[in-house]
Short mmCIF file of N, CA, C and O in Angstrom, two decimals:
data_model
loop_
_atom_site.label_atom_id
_atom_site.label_comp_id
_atom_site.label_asym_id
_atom_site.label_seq_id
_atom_site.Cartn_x
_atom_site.Cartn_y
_atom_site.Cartn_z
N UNK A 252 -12.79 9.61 -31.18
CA UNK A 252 -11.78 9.87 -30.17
C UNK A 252 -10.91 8.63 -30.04
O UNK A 252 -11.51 7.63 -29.62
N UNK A 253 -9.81 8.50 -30.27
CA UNK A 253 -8.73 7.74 -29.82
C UNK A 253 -8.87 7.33 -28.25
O UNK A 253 -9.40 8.00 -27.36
N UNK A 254 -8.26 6.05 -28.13
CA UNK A 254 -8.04 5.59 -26.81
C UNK A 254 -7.17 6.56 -25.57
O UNK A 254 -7.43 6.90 -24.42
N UNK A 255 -6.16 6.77 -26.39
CA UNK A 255 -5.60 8.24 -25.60
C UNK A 255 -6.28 9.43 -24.91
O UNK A 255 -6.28 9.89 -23.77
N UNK A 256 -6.88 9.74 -26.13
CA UNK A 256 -7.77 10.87 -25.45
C UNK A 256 -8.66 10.77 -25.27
O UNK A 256 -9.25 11.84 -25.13
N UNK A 257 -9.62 9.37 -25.12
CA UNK A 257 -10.92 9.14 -24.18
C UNK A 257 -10.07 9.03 -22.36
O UNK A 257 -10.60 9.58 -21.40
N UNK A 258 -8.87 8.31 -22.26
CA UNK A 258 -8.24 8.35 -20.91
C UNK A 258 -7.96 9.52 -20.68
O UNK A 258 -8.39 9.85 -19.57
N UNK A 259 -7.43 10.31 -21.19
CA UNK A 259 -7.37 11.73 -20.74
C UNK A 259 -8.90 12.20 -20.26
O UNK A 259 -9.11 12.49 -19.08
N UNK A 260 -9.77 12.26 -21.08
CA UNK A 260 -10.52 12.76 -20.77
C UNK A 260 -11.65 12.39 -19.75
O UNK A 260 -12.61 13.06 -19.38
N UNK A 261 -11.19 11.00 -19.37
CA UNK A 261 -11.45 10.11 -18.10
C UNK A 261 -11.32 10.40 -16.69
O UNK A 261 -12.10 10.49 -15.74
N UNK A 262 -9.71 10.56 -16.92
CA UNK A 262 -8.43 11.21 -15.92
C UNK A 262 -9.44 12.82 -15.62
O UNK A 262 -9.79 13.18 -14.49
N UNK A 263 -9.69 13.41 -16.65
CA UNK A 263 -10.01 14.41 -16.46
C UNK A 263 -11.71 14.87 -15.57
O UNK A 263 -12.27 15.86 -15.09
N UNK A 264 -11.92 13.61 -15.77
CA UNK A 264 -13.46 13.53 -14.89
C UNK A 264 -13.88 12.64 -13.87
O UNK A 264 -15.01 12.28 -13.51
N UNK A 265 -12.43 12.29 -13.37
CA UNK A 265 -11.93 11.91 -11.92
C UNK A 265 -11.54 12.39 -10.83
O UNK A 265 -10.58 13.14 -10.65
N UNK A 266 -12.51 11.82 -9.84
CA UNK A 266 -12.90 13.45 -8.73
C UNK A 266 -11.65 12.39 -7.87
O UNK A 266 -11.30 11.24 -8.16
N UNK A 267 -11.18 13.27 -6.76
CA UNK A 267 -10.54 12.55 -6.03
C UNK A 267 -10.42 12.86 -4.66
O UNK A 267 -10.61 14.06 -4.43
N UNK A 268 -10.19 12.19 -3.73
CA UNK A 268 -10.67 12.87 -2.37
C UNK A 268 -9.48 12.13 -1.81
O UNK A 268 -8.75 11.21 -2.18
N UNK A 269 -9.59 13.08 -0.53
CA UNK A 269 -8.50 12.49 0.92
C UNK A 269 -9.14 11.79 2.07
O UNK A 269 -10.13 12.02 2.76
N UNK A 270 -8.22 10.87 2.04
CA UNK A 270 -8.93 10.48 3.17
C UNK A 270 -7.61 10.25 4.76
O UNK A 270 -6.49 9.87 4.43
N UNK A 271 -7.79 10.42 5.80
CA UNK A 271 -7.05 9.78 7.00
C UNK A 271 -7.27 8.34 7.14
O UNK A 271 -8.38 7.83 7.03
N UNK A 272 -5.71 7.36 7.49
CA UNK A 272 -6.02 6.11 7.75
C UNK A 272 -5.34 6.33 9.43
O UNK A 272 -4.86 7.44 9.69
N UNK A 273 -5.34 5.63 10.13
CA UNK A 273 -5.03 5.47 11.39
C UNK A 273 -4.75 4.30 11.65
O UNK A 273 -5.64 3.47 11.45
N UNK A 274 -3.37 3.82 12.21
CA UNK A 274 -3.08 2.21 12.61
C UNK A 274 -2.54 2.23 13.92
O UNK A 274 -1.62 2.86 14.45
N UNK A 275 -3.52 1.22 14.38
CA UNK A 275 -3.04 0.95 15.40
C UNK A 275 -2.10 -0.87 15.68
O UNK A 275 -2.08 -1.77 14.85
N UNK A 276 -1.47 -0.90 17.07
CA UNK A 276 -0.88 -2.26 17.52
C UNK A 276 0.01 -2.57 16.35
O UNK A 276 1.02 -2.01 15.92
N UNK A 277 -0.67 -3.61 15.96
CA UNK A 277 0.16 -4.54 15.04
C UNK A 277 0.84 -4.02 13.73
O UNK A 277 1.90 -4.17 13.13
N UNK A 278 -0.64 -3.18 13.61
CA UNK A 278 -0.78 -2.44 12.12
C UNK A 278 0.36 -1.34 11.92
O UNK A 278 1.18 -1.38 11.01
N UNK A 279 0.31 -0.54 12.72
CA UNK A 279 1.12 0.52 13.25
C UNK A 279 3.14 0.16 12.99
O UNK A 279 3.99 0.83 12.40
N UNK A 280 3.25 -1.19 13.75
CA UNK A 280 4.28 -1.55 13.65
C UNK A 280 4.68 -1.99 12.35
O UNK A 280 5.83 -1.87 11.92
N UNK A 281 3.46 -2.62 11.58
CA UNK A 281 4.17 -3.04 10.61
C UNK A 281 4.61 -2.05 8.90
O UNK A 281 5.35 -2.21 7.92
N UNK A 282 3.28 -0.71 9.58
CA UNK A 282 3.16 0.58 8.69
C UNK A 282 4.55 1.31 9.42
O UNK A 282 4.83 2.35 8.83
N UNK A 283 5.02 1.16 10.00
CA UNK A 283 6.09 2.57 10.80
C UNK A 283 5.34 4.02 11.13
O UNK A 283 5.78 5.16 11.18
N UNK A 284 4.37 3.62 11.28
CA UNK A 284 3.41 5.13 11.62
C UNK A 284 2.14 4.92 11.86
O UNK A 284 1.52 4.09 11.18
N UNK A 285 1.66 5.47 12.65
CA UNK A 285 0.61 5.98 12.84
C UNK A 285 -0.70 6.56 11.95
O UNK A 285 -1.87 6.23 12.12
N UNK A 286 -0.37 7.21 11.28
CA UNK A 286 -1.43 7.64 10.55
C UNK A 286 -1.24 7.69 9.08
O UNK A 286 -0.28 6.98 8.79
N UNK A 287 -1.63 8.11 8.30
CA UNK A 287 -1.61 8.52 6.84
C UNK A 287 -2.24 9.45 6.51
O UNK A 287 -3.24 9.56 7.22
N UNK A 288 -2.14 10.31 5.68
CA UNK A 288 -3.71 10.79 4.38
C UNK A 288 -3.42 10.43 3.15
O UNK A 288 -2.57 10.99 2.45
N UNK A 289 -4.15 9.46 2.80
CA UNK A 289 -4.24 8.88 1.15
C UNK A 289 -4.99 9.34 0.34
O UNK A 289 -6.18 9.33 0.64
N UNK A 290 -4.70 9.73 -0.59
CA UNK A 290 -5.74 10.33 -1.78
C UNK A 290 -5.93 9.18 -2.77
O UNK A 290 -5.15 8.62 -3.54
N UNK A 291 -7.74 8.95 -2.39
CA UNK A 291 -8.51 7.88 -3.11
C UNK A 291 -9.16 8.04 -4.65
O UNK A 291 -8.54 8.91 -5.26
N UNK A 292 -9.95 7.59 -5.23
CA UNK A 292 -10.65 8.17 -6.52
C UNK A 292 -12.45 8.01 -5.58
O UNK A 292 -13.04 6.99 -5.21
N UNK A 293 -12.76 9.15 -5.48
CA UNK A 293 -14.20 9.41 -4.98
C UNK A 293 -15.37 7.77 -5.76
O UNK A 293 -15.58 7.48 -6.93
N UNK A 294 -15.86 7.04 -4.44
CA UNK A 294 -16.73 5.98 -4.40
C UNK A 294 -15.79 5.22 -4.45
O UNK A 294 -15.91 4.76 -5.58
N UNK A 295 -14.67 4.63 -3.88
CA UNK A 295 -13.55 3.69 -3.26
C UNK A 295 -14.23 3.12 -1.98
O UNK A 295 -14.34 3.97 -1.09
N UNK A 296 -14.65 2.05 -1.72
CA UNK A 296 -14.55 1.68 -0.26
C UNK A 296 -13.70 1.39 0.61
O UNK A 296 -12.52 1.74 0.47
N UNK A 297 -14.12 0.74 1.60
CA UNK A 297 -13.19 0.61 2.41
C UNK A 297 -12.47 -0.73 2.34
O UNK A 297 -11.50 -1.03 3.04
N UNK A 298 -13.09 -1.55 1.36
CA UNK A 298 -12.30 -3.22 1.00
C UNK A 298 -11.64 -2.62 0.23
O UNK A 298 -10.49 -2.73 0.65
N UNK A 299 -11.65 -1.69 -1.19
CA UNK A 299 -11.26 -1.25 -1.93
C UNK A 299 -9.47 -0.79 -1.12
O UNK A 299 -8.35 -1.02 -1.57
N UNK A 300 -9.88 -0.16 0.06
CA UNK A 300 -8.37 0.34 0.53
C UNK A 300 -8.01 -0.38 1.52
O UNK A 300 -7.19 0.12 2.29
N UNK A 301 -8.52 -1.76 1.77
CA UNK A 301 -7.94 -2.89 2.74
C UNK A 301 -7.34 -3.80 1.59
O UNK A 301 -6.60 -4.72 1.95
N UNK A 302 -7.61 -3.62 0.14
CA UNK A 302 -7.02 -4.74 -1.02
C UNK A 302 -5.58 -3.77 -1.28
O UNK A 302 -4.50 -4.33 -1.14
N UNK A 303 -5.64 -2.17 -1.72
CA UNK A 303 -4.71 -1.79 -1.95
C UNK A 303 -3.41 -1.57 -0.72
O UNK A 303 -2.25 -1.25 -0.94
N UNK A 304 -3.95 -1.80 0.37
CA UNK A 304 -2.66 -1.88 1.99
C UNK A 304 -2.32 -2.98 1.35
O UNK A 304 -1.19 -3.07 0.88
N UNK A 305 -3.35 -4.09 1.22
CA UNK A 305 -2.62 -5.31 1.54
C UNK A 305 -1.22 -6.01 0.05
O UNK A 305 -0.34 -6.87 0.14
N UNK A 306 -1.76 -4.91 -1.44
CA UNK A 306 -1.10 -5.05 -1.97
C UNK A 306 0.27 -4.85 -1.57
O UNK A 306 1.21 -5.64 -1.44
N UNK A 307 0.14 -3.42 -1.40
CA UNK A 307 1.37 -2.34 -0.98
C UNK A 307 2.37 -3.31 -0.46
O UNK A 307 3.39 -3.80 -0.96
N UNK A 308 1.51 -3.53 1.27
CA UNK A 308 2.40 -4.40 2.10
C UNK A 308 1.71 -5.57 2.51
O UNK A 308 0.89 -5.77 3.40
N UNK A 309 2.30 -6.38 1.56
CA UNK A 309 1.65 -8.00 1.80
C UNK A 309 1.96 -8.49 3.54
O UNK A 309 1.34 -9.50 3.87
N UNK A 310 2.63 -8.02 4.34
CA UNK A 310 2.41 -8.65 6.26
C UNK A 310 1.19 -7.82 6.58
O UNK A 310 0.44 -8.23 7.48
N UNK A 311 0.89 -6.61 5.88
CA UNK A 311 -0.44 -6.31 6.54
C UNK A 311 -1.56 -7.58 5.86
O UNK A 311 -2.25 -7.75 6.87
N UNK A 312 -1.96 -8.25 5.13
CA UNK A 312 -3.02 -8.80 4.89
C UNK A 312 -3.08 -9.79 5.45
O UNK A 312 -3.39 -10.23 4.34
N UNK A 313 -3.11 -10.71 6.14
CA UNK A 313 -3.37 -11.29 7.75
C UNK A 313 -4.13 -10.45 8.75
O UNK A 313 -4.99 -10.99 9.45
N UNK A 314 -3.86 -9.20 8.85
CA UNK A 314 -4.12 -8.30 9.79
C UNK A 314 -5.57 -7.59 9.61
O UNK A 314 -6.46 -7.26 10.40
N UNK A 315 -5.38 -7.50 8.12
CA UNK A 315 -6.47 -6.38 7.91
C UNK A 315 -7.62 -7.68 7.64
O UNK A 315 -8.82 -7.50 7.85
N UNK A 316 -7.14 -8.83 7.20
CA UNK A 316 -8.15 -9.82 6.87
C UNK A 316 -9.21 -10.23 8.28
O UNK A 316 -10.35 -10.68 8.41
N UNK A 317 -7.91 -9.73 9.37
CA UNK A 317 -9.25 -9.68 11.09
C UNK A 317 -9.78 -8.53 11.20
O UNK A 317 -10.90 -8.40 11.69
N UNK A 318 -9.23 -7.74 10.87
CA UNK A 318 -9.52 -6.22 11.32
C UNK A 318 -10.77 -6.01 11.34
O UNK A 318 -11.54 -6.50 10.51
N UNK A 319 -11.19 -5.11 12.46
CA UNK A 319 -12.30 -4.17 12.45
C UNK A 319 -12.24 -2.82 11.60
O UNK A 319 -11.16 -2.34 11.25
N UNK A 320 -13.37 -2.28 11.33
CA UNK A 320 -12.85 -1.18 10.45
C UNK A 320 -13.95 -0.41 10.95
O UNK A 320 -15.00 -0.97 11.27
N UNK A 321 -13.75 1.10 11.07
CA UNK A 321 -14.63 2.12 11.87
C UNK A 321 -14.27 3.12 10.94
O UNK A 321 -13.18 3.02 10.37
N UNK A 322 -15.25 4.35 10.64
CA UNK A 322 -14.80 5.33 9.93
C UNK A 322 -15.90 6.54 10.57
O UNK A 322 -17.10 6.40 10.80
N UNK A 323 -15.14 7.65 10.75
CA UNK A 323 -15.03 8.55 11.93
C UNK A 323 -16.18 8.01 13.37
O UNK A 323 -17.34 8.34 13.59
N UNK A 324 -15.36 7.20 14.03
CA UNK A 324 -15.62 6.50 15.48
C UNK A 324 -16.66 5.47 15.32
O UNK A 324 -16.86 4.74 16.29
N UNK A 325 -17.37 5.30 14.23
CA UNK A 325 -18.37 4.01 14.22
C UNK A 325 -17.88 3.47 13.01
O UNK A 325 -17.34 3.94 12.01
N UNK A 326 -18.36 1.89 13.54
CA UNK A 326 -17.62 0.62 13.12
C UNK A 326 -18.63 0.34 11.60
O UNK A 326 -19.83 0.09 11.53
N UNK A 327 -17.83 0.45 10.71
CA UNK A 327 -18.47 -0.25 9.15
C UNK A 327 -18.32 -0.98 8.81
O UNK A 327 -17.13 -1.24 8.99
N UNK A 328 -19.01 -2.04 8.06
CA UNK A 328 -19.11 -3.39 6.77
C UNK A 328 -17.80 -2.66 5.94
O UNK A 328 -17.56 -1.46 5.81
N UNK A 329 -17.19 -3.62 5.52
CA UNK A 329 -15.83 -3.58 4.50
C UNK A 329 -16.38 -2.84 3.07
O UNK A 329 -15.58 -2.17 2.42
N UNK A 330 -18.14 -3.01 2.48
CA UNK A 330 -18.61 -2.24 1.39
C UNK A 330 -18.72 -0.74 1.45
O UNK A 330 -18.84 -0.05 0.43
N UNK A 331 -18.66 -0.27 2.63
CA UNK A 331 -19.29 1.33 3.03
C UNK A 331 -18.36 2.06 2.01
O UNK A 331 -17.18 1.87 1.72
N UNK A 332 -19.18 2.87 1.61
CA UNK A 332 -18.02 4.07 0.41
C UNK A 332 -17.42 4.90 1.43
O UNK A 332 -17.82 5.01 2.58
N UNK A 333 -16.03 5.68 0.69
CA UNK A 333 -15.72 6.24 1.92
C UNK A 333 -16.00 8.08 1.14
O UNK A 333 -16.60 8.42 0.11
N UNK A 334 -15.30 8.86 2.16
CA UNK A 334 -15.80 10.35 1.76
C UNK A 334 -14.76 11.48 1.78
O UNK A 334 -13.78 11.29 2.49
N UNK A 335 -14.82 12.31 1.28
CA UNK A 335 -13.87 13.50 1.82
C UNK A 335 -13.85 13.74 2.60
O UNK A 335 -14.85 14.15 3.20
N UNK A 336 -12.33 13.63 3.24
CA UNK A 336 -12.23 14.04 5.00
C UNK A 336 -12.92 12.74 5.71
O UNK A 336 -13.95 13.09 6.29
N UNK A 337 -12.72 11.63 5.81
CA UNK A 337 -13.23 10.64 6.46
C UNK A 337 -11.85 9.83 7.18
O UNK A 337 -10.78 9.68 6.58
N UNK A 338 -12.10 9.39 8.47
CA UNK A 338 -11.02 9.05 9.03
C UNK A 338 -11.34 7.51 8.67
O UNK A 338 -12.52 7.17 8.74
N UNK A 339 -10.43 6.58 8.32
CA UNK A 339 -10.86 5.29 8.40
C UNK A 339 -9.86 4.64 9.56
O UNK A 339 -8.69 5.01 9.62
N UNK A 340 -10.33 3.76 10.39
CA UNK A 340 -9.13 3.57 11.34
C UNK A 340 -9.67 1.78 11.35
O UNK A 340 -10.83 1.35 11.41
N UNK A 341 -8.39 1.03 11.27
CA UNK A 341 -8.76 -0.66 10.80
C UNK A 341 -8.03 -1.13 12.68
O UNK A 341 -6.96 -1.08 13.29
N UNK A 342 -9.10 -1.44 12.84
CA UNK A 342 -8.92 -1.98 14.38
C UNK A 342 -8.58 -3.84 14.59
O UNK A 342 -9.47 -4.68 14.62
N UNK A 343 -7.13 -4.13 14.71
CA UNK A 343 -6.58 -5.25 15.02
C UNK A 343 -6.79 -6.22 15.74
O UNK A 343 -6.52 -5.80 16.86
N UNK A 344 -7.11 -7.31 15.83
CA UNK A 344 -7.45 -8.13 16.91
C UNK A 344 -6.35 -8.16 18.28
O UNK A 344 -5.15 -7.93 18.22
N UNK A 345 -6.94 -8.43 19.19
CA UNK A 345 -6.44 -8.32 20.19
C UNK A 345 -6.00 -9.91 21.03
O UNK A 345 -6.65 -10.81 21.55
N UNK A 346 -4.54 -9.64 20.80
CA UNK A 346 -4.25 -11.12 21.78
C UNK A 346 -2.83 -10.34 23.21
O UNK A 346 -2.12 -9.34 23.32
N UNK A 347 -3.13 -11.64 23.99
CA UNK A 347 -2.05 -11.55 24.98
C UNK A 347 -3.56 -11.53 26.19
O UNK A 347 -4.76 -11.71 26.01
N UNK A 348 -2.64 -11.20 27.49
CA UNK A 348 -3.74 -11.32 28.77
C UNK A 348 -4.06 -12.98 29.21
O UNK A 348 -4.22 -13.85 28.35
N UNK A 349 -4.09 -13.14 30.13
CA UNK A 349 -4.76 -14.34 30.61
C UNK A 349 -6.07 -14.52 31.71
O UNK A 349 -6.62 -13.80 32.54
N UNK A 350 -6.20 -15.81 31.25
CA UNK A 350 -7.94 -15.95 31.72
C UNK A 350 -8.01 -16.23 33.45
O UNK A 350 -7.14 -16.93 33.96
N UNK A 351 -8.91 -15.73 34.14
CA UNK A 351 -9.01 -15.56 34.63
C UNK A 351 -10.01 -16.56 35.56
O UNK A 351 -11.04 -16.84 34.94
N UNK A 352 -9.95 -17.08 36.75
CA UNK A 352 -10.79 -18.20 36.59
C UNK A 352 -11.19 -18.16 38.13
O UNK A 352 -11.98 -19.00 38.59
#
């Protein structure tokens, strides 16, 4: 088999799944939206899609480099695989407010 058609036939045994991203604060502003659905290649984590944001849009990687990351309402390690139909939502650090004394 040629290099060609071992990638085809690669391509061809590449599962692929959707997933929801959700941004909030900072993130949000610097995405122009709120949400997404990205279609991943099935066993992508979630660093896996905090490296490709931060490619995309290099002002998000500062952001996502604090971020919390939760996937549907509980909070995950940056390794967790993600799944079909999984919401991932990257939670921003929080500044402003004063102390109180």
């Amino acid at each position: 088999m040629n290099s060609r058609s071992q990638k085809m036939a690669d391509l061809c045994y590449t599962l692929l799944m959707k997933i929801r991203i959700r941004y909030f604060a900072s993130l949000r502003e610097v995405m122009g939206q709120s949400e997404e659905i990205i279609t991943l290649h099935e066993g992508m984590t979630v660093a896996d899609v905090r490296a490709m944001l931060s490619t995309g849009y290099p002002r998000l990687q500062p952001l996502l480099e604090r971020s919390l990351c939760a996937i549907n309402h509980s909070y995950v390690t940056p390794e967790t695989i993600l799944h079909e139909g999984d919401e991932l939502v990257f939670i921003p650090p929080m500044g402003g407010g004063t102390l109180l004394e």
